[in-house]
Amino acid sequence: MTQKARKILVTSALPYANGPIHIGHMVEYIQTDIWVRFQKMRGHQCLYVCADDAHGTPIMLRARKEGIEPEALIARVAEEHKADFADFNVGFDNYHSTHSDENRHYASLIYQRNKDQGNISNRTITQAYDPVEEMFLPDRFIKGECPKCGAQDQYGDNCEVCGASYSPNELKNPVSAVSGATPVDRDSEHYFFKLGNFETMLKEWTRGGHLQHEVANKLGEWFEAGLHEWDISRDAPYFGFEIPDHPGKFFYVWLDAPIGYMASFKNLCDKTPGLAFDDFWGKDASTELYHFIGKDIIYFHALFWPAMLHGADFRTPTAVFSHGFLTVDGQKMSKSRGTFIKARTYLDTLNPEYLRYYFAAKLGSGIEDIDLNLEDFLARVNSDLVGKVVNIASRCSGFIKKRFDGKLADQLDNQPLFDNFVSAGQQIAACYENREFSKAVREIMALADKANQYIDEKKPWVIAKEEGRAQELHAVCTMGLNLFRLLIGFLRPILPATAEKSEAFLQIQPLAWNDLQKPLLNHEIAAFKPLMTRIENSQIEAIVAASKEDLEKQEAISAKSQGALASDPISDIIEYPDFAKVDLRIVKIIKAQHVEGAEKLLQLTLDLDGETRNVFAGIKSAYTPEELEGKLTVMVANLAPRKMRFGVSEGMVLAAGPGGKELFILTPDSGAAPGMRVK
């Protein structure tokens, strides 16, 4: 069903230009990118903008430490950020910087309009001052005990334990995070945003369907505590924009950071004919505006930001979507454990679409944390993407290419099954729209199981060997590839690069959601090339090893320098690391036949995730070839090829029993697929 075209502007929170992107950050950008790509597939005008958050004391101090100007630092980090996002297939329509002319313009404009409306005040305050560094300390550079809950080692503006927001002078037992000195009090004139002026407006807005229910409930607690004025100024030295007509006073980074959304969009408008800024940011704009953020910055985005916009006669967001944090193997990301993984460290080893898929399989519409379990990550990607989805194309494409000159049949073998897949698209679309990505993935993988079941039941490898069944083979394989096309279409927002490769293989235009309703028939396809490879344990181990702190590496070097342990005596027992090298994989027996001149051997042709292996197995006493064909079993996949009198054996299938007729090959549980690793 065709939807009315929508005009949508989407943003993610701005990454701070003080360091690299890590996989915890990527949760948000992947979540946002999936939603945006879905909207574009539906035919809507959906624009995705972002920028580097490039101001503040941390950037100033880091640049000073490196002996460079802040502008040089943020330019370098911006290039690193953009490269990481591009390689993770995050498709920004524009990526800009808060250190820009556009941002200076809108920060000054929003400030001045709110000042004219009586929403800005100024007064002299007592502020923490570092006597060693001779500078006023920003909130984030003072640490101490939370005045609300007593949690230690909290920043000077908000508590990461209870979520309270407060002034730095309320912090208990404060210390400077710059020098470690105890701050002293000094007076300074500051400028404040009167958040309390917007209490009625904010109560209506926060309960007007613009936030998740749990977020709106949390904001209710802050309303009860009272809305305090917000300090929006900072003293020199500071890297940022000077407040107009107030020399030596700068906009606090949290004032101009969200305005960076507007600045990036204005930069895009200036480069795009026909794209008007006021159509998306004007007070009466009828377009949609969505912000994706982490739950740690809700206070700024759900109170200060809509109030600032309203006070300056700009529109407020349609919705602010918050998400939880990322844990790895059930714990907070850790440098010492090697689970604080930079985006580039991951990219150096693995396909980015694996992580996009895994995050999608975990993400819902709420603010719950999600966990990256590395063992589950490997198993799920190998099973779902390689073993189920990609495997469909590899199983059917060869027959089309070899037997039918690469051309699909003019009819499907099972139209009702195809229609069932198409109708499932409505539920999948609803899941995407509501950011219930994990539900969408479950629906898609249930369809993938149906597709594989269809192929298993039809057995095209058997049909291909029988006379007079060419037309049936053609229709079955055409059906399989059409089901694959639907699955790839449904997964396109999550796996854009894999979808592009699949579209090149199928020789079709980029898939739009409405294209999926019509089958691909009487159409020539290209030769199939592997779309994905399996994740190996060694790759996960390499990422973890590369992510560990230098200190841990030094400790290892120190321990090694003390001398090696004495060798263990030779024994028949093998150590676990040696056993772990054995690569056990699920395979499908696509052909079995007697071996002429061999009393105990059967020759098996095995499908290992699209790769064909020839294996000679001593199981003739227990099985006939007909009993084996189409069965799943387990093989040692990394055994060196062995030259035998009857040919080369490229592995070993596993069997158990006393022998003779009481010999049984290992058969996996239902749900297994060729290529899956046995752990």
Short mmCIF file of C-alpha atoms in Angstrom, two decimals, residues 299-637:
data_model
loop_
_atom_site.label_atom_id
_atom_site.label_comp_id
_atom_site.label_asym_id
_atom_site.label_seq_id
_atom_site.Cartn_x
_atom_site.Cartn_y
_atom_site.Cartn_z
CA TYR A 299 17.73 16.52 30.51
CA PHE A 300 19.35 18.74 27.89
CA HIS A 301 17.29 17.48 24.96
CA ALA A 302 13.89 17.16 26.63
CA LEU A 303 13.89 20.34 28.73
CA PHE A 304 16.50 22.96 27.77
CA TRP A 305 16.42 22.32 24.02
CA PRO A 306 12.65 22.57 23.39
CA ALA A 307 12.50 25.56 25.74
CA MET A 308 15.33 27.36 23.92
CA LEU A 309 13.68 26.72 20.57
CA HIS A 310 10.25 27.82 21.76
CA GLY A 311 11.69 30.98 23.31
CA ALA A 312 13.40 31.87 20.02
CA ASP A 313 10.29 31.23 17.85
CA PHE A 314 11.54 28.00 16.27
CA ARG A 315 9.60 24.74 16.11
CA THR A 316 10.10 22.05 18.77
CA PRO A 317 10.99 18.41 17.95
CA THR A 318 8.31 15.98 16.84
CA ALA A 319 9.96 13.43 19.12
CA VAL A 320 13.17 12.72 20.99
CA PHE A 321 14.09 9.02 20.99
CA SER A 322 16.41 7.85 23.77
CA HIS A 323 18.35 4.59 23.91
CA GLY A 324 20.37 2.74 26.54
CA PHE A 325 24.06 2.06 26.90
CA LEU A 326 26.13 -0.79 25.48
CA THR A 327 27.69 -3.43 27.67
CA VAL A 328 30.07 -6.12 26.42
CA ASP A 329 29.73 -9.65 27.78
CA GLY A 330 27.40 -8.30 30.45
CA GLN A 331 29.76 -5.67 31.83
CA LYS A 332 30.68 -2.05 31.25
CA MET A 333 33.18 -1.68 28.44
CA SER A 334 36.69 -2.16 29.84
CA LYS A 335 40.13 -1.32 28.46
CA SER A 336 41.78 -3.88 30.71
CA ARG A 337 39.50 -6.67 29.44
CA GLY A 338 39.84 -5.50 25.85
CA THR A 339 36.11 -4.77 25.54
CA PHE A 340 36.48 -1.00 25.14
CA ILE A 341 36.56 -1.39 21.38
CA LYS A 342 37.18 1.54 19.08
CA ALA A 343 35.21 1.65 15.85
CA ARG A 344 38.43 1.54 13.83
CA THR A 345 39.74 -1.47 15.77
CA TYR A 346 36.57 -3.36 14.87
CA LEU A 347 36.68 -2.20 11.25
CA ASP A 348 40.27 -3.38 10.85
CA THR A 349 39.10 -6.96 11.39
CA LEU A 350 35.39 -7.49 10.70
CA ASN A 351 32.62 -6.57 8.29
CA PRO A 352 30.70 -3.59 9.75
CA GLU A 353 27.39 -5.12 8.71
CA TYR A 354 27.85 -7.91 11.25
CA LEU A 355 27.70 -5.37 14.09
CA ARG A 356 24.86 -3.45 12.42
CA TYR A 357 22.87 -6.69 12.31
CA TYR A 358 23.65 -7.69 15.88
CA PHE A 359 22.72 -4.28 17.27
CA ALA A 360 19.49 -4.35 15.26
CA ALA A 361 18.70 -7.78 16.67
CA LYS A 362 18.97 -6.30 20.18
CA LEU A 363 17.42 -2.84 19.79
CA GLY A 364 13.88 -1.99 20.80
CA SER A 365 12.01 1.27 21.22
CA GLY A 366 12.84 1.67 24.91
CA ILE A 367 15.86 2.93 26.83
CA GLU A 368 17.11 -0.41 28.13
CA ASP A 369 20.82 -1.15 27.84
CA ILE A 370 21.86 -3.73 25.26
CA ASP A 371 24.64 -6.27 25.58
CA LEU A 372 27.19 -7.35 23.00
CA ASN A 373 27.93 -10.92 23.96
CA LEU A 374 30.90 -11.78 21.80
CA GLU A 375 30.20 -15.52 21.68
CA ASP A 376 26.55 -14.94 20.80
CA PHE A 377 27.61 -12.31 18.25
CA LEU A 378 29.73 -14.84 16.38
CA ALA A 379 27.10 -17.58 16.52
CA ARG A 380 24.17 -15.36 15.52
CA VAL A 381 25.88 -13.73 12.56
CA ASN A 382 27.17 -17.04 11.24
CA SER A 383 23.82 -18.76 11.72
CA ASP A 384 21.43 -16.03 10.58
CA LEU A 385 23.24 -14.09 7.89
CA VAL A 386 25.67 -16.63 6.47
CA GLY A 387 23.85 -19.86 7.25
CA LYS A 388 20.29 -18.78 6.51
CA VAL A 389 20.02 -15.71 4.28
CA VAL A 390 23.10 -15.73 2.05
CA ASN A 391 22.96 -19.50 1.84
CA ILE A 392 19.67 -19.34 -0.06
CA ALA A 393 21.28 -17.48 -2.96
CA SER A 394 24.30 -19.76 -3.07
CA ARG A 395 22.09 -22.87 -3.12
CA CYS A 396 19.92 -21.74 -6.02
CA SER A 397 22.03 -19.48 -8.22
CA GLY A 398 24.37 -22.15 -9.57
CA PHE A 399 21.54 -24.11 -11.15
CA ILE A 400 20.12 -20.98 -12.79
CA LYS A 401 23.50 -19.98 -14.18
CA LYS A 402 24.59 -23.41 -15.41
CA ARG A 403 21.32 -24.93 -16.57
CA PHE A 404 19.29 -21.92 -17.71
CA ASP A 405 21.88 -19.43 -19.00
CA GLY A 406 21.47 -17.29 -15.92
CA LYS A 407 17.82 -16.47 -16.63
CA LEU A 408 14.99 -16.84 -14.13
CA ALA A 409 11.81 -18.69 -15.02
CA ASP A 410 8.66 -16.85 -16.06
CA GLN A 411 6.68 -18.23 -13.11
CA LEU A 412 7.12 -19.11 -9.47
CA ASP A 413 6.89 -22.60 -8.08
CA ASN A 414 4.82 -21.52 -5.06
CA GLN A 415 2.89 -18.26 -5.46
CA PRO A 416 1.08 -18.57 -2.06
CA LEU A 417 4.43 -18.79 -0.25
CA PHE A 418 5.67 -15.70 -2.07
CA ASP A 419 2.45 -13.87 -1.18
CA ASN A 420 2.93 -14.91 2.45
CA PHE A 421 6.37 -13.27 2.46
CA VAL A 422 5.01 -10.11 0.86
CA SER A 423 2.18 -9.79 3.40
CA ALA A 424 4.69 -10.22 6.24
CA GLY A 425 6.28 -7.02 5.00
CA GLN A 426 3.49 -4.98 6.59
CA GLN A 427 4.37 -6.21 10.08
CA ILE A 428 8.09 -5.80 9.42
CA ALA A 429 7.51 -2.23 8.23
CA ALA A 430 5.54 -1.44 11.37
CA CYS A 431 8.41 -2.75 13.48
CA TYR A 432 10.90 -0.55 11.65
CA GLU A 433 8.65 2.49 11.93
CA ASN A 434 8.28 2.01 15.70
CA ARG A 435 12.04 1.35 16.15
CA GLU A 436 11.32 -2.23 17.23
CA PHE A 437 14.26 -3.51 15.22
CA SER A 438 14.69 -6.71 17.24
CA LYS A 439 11.10 -7.69 16.41
CA ALA A 440 11.72 -6.92 12.73
CA VAL A 441 14.79 -9.17 12.76
CA ARG A 442 12.83 -12.00 14.38
CA GLU A 443 10.12 -11.72 11.74
CA ILE A 444 12.69 -11.72 8.91
CA MET A 445 14.60 -14.70 10.29
CA ALA A 446 11.36 -16.66 10.67
CA LEU A 447 10.82 -16.07 6.94
CA ALA A 448 14.41 -17.16 6.24
CA ASP A 449 13.67 -20.43 8.04
CA LYS A 450 10.60 -20.91 5.83
CA ALA A 451 12.67 -20.24 2.71
CA ASN A 452 15.30 -22.78 3.70
CA GLN A 453 12.62 -25.29 4.62
CA TYR A 454 11.11 -24.83 1.16
CA ILE A 455 14.46 -25.51 -0.52
CA ASP A 456 15.16 -28.49 1.75
CA GLU A 457 11.79 -30.01 0.85
CA LYS A 458 12.13 -29.35 -2.88
CA LYS A 459 15.76 -30.63 -3.03
CA PRO A 460 16.83 -28.92 -6.27
CA TRP A 461 20.09 -30.88 -6.16
CA VAL A 462 18.01 -34.06 -6.50
CA ILE A 463 15.71 -32.64 -9.17
CA ALA A 464 18.75 -31.59 -11.20
CA LYS A 465 19.87 -35.22 -11.54
CA GLU A 466 16.57 -36.51 -12.86
CA GLU A 467 15.43 -36.48 -16.47
CA GLY A 468 12.39 -34.46 -17.48
CA ARG A 469 12.34 -32.17 -14.46
CA ALA A 470 14.20 -29.16 -15.88
CA GLN A 471 11.12 -26.93 -15.83
CA GLU A 472 10.48 -27.81 -12.19
CA LEU A 473 14.12 -27.13 -11.30
CA HIS A 474 13.90 -23.76 -13.05
CA ALA A 475 10.74 -22.77 -11.13
CA VAL A 476 12.07 -23.98 -7.76
CA CYS A 477 15.37 -22.10 -8.04
CA THR A 478 13.57 -19.01 -9.33
CA MET A 479 11.32 -19.26 -6.29
CA GLY A 480 14.33 -19.56 -3.98
CA LEU A 481 16.00 -16.48 -5.43
CA ASN A 482 12.77 -14.49 -5.19
CA LEU A 483 12.49 -15.37 -1.53
CA PHE A 484 16.13 -14.32 -1.11
CA ARG A 485 15.34 -11.01 -2.83
CA LEU A 486 12.48 -10.37 -0.41
CA LEU A 487 14.66 -11.16 2.60
CA ILE A 488 17.41 -8.85 1.37
CA GLY A 489 14.84 -6.14 0.72
CA PHE A 490 13.51 -6.45 4.28
CA LEU A 491 17.08 -6.35 5.61
CA ARG A 492 18.22 -3.48 3.40
CA PRO A 493 17.98 -0.79 6.12
CA ILE A 494 20.24 -2.92 8.33
CA LEU A 495 22.59 -4.32 5.67
CA PRO A 496 22.92 -1.63 2.97
CA ALA A 497 26.25 -2.86 1.56
CA THR A 498 25.13 -6.49 1.41
CA ALA A 499 21.92 -5.34 -0.24
CA GLU A 500 23.93 -3.47 -2.88
CA LYS A 501 25.98 -6.60 -3.62
CA SER A 502 22.78 -8.63 -3.82
CA GLU A 503 21.21 -6.12 -6.20
CA ALA A 504 24.30 -6.32 -8.40
CA PHE A 505 24.04 -10.13 -8.38
CA LEU A 506 20.33 -9.98 -9.24
CA GLN A 507 21.02 -7.14 -11.71
CA ILE A 508 18.24 -4.93 -10.36
CA GLN A 509 17.89 -1.31 -9.27
CA PRO A 510 18.18 -0.43 -5.56
CA LEU A 511 15.18 -1.98 -3.87
CA ALA A 512 12.34 0.26 -2.69
CA TRP A 513 9.80 -1.15 -0.25
CA ASN A 514 6.98 -1.18 -2.79
CA ASP A 515 9.18 -3.05 -5.31
CA LEU A 516 9.03 -6.14 -3.11
CA GLN A 517 5.40 -6.89 -3.92
CA LYS A 518 6.16 -8.02 -7.46
CA PRO A 519 8.30 -11.12 -8.18
CA LEU A 520 11.39 -11.06 -10.35
CA LEU A 521 10.65 -13.28 -13.37
CA ASN A 522 12.08 -13.92 -16.83
CA HIS A 523 15.12 -11.91 -15.77
CA GLU A 524 18.83 -12.50 -16.20
CA ILE A 525 21.06 -12.60 -13.13
CA ALA A 526 24.84 -12.41 -12.78
CA ALA A 527 27.16 -15.12 -11.53
CA PHE A 528 26.91 -15.49 -7.76
CA LYS A 529 29.82 -14.27 -5.67
CA PRO A 530 30.02 -14.85 -1.91
CA LEU A 531 28.21 -12.03 -0.12
CA MET A 532 29.55 -12.71 3.36
CA THR A 533 32.11 -14.89 5.09
CA ARG A 534 31.88 -16.49 8.48
CA ILE A 535 33.27 -14.87 11.61
CA GLU A 536 36.12 -16.88 13.10
CA ASN A 537 37.00 -17.04 16.79
CA SER A 538 40.45 -15.79 15.91
CA GLN A 539 38.97 -12.54 14.60
CA ILE A 540 37.11 -11.86 17.84
CA GLU A 541 40.26 -12.65 19.79
CA ALA A 542 42.26 -10.25 17.60
CA ILE A 543 39.83 -7.39 18.31
CA VAL A 544 39.93 -8.01 22.05
CA ALA A 545 43.73 -8.25 22.04
CA ALA A 546 44.07 -5.03 20.05
CA SER A 547 41.76 -3.22 22.47
CA LYS A 548 43.60 -3.96 25.69
CA GLU A 549 45.37 -1.20 27.55
CA ASP A 550 49.06 -0.65 26.97
CA LEU A 551 49.59 -1.24 30.67
CA GLU A 552 48.37 -4.80 30.35
CA LYS A 553 50.73 -5.37 27.43
CA GLN A 554 53.62 -4.05 29.48
CA GLU A 555 52.74 -6.40 32.32
CA ALA A 556 52.77 -9.31 29.89
CA ILE A 557 56.17 -8.28 28.57
CA SER A 558 57.49 -7.98 32.11
CA ALA A 559 56.25 -11.43 33.05
CA LYS A 560 57.78 -12.91 29.92
CA SER A 561 61.17 -11.40 30.68
CA GLN A 562 61.35 -13.42 33.92
CA GLY A 563 61.87 -16.62 31.95
CA ALA A 564 59.76 -19.35 30.41
CA LEU A 565 58.21 -22.17 32.42
CA ALA A 566 59.75 -25.62 32.17
CA SER A 567 58.22 -27.77 29.45
CA ASP A 568 55.61 -30.33 30.49
CA PRO A 569 56.53 -33.98 29.96
CA ILE A 570 55.30 -35.55 26.75
CA SER A 571 51.97 -37.35 27.19
CA ASP A 572 49.03 -38.60 25.19
CA ILE A 573 46.84 -35.84 26.62
CA ILE A 574 46.24 -32.83 24.40
CA GLU A 575 45.72 -29.41 25.93
CA TYR A 576 42.49 -27.47 25.39
CA PRO A 577 44.12 -24.87 23.08
CA ASP A 578 45.07 -27.72 20.74
CA PHE A 579 41.55 -29.14 20.83
CA ALA A 580 40.11 -25.65 20.22
CA LYS A 581 41.91 -25.56 16.88
CA VAL A 582 39.54 -28.26 15.57
CA ASP A 583 36.96 -26.52 13.40
CA LEU A 584 33.69 -28.47 13.59
CA ARG A 585 31.03 -27.33 11.10
CA ILE A 586 27.52 -28.28 10.12
CA VAL A 587 27.38 -29.55 6.52
CA LYS A 588 24.68 -30.90 4.26
CA ILE A 589 25.25 -34.16 2.40
CA ILE A 590 24.15 -33.19 -1.10
CA LYS A 591 25.42 -36.39 -2.73
CA ALA A 592 26.52 -39.84 -1.53
CA GLN A 593 27.79 -42.71 -3.65
CA HIS A 594 29.62 -46.02 -3.46
CA VAL A 595 33.38 -46.04 -4.04
CA GLU A 596 34.40 -48.65 -6.57
CA GLY A 597 36.93 -51.07 -5.05
CA ALA A 598 36.36 -49.90 -1.46
CA GLU A 599 34.59 -52.14 1.04
CA LYS A 600 33.95 -49.60 3.80
CA LEU A 601 33.94 -46.20 2.11
CA LEU A 602 31.22 -43.94 0.80
CA GLN A 603 32.10 -40.81 -1.17
CA LEU A 604 30.24 -37.79 0.19
CA THR A 605 29.78 -34.43 -1.49
CA LEU A 606 29.22 -31.91 1.28
CA ASP A 607 27.79 -28.37 1.19
CA LEU A 608 29.77 -26.19 3.62
CA ASP A 609 27.93 -22.87 3.36
CA GLY A 610 28.14 -22.76 -0.43
CA GLU A 611 31.56 -24.43 -0.57
CA THR A 612 31.64 -28.01 -1.86
CA ARG A 613 33.86 -30.56 -0.07
CA ASN A 614 34.66 -34.12 -1.13
CA VAL A 615 35.05 -36.56 1.77
CA PHE A 616 35.57 -40.33 1.92
CA ALA A 617 33.87 -41.79 5.02
CA GLY A 618 34.09 -45.35 6.39
CA ILE A 619 30.34 -45.63 7.09
CA LYS A 620 29.24 -47.95 4.28
CA SER A 621 28.35 -50.72 6.75
CA ALA A 622 25.72 -48.52 8.41
CA TYR A 623 24.26 -46.40 5.59
CA THR A 624 23.17 -46.56 1.99
CA PRO A 625 23.75 -43.46 -0.17
CA GLU A 626 20.01 -42.82 -0.39
CA GLU A 627 19.73 -42.63 3.42
CA LEU A 628 22.36 -39.92 3.60
CA GLU A 629 21.48 -37.48 0.84
CA GLY A 630 19.86 -34.33 2.20
CA LYS A 631 20.92 -34.98 5.80
CA LEU A 632 22.87 -32.55 7.96
CA THR A 633 25.94 -33.83 9.77
CA VAL A 634 29.15 -32.58 11.38
CA MET A 635 32.59 -32.47 9.79
CA VAL A 636 36.11 -31.45 10.77
CA ALA A 637 36.49 -28.58 8.33
#
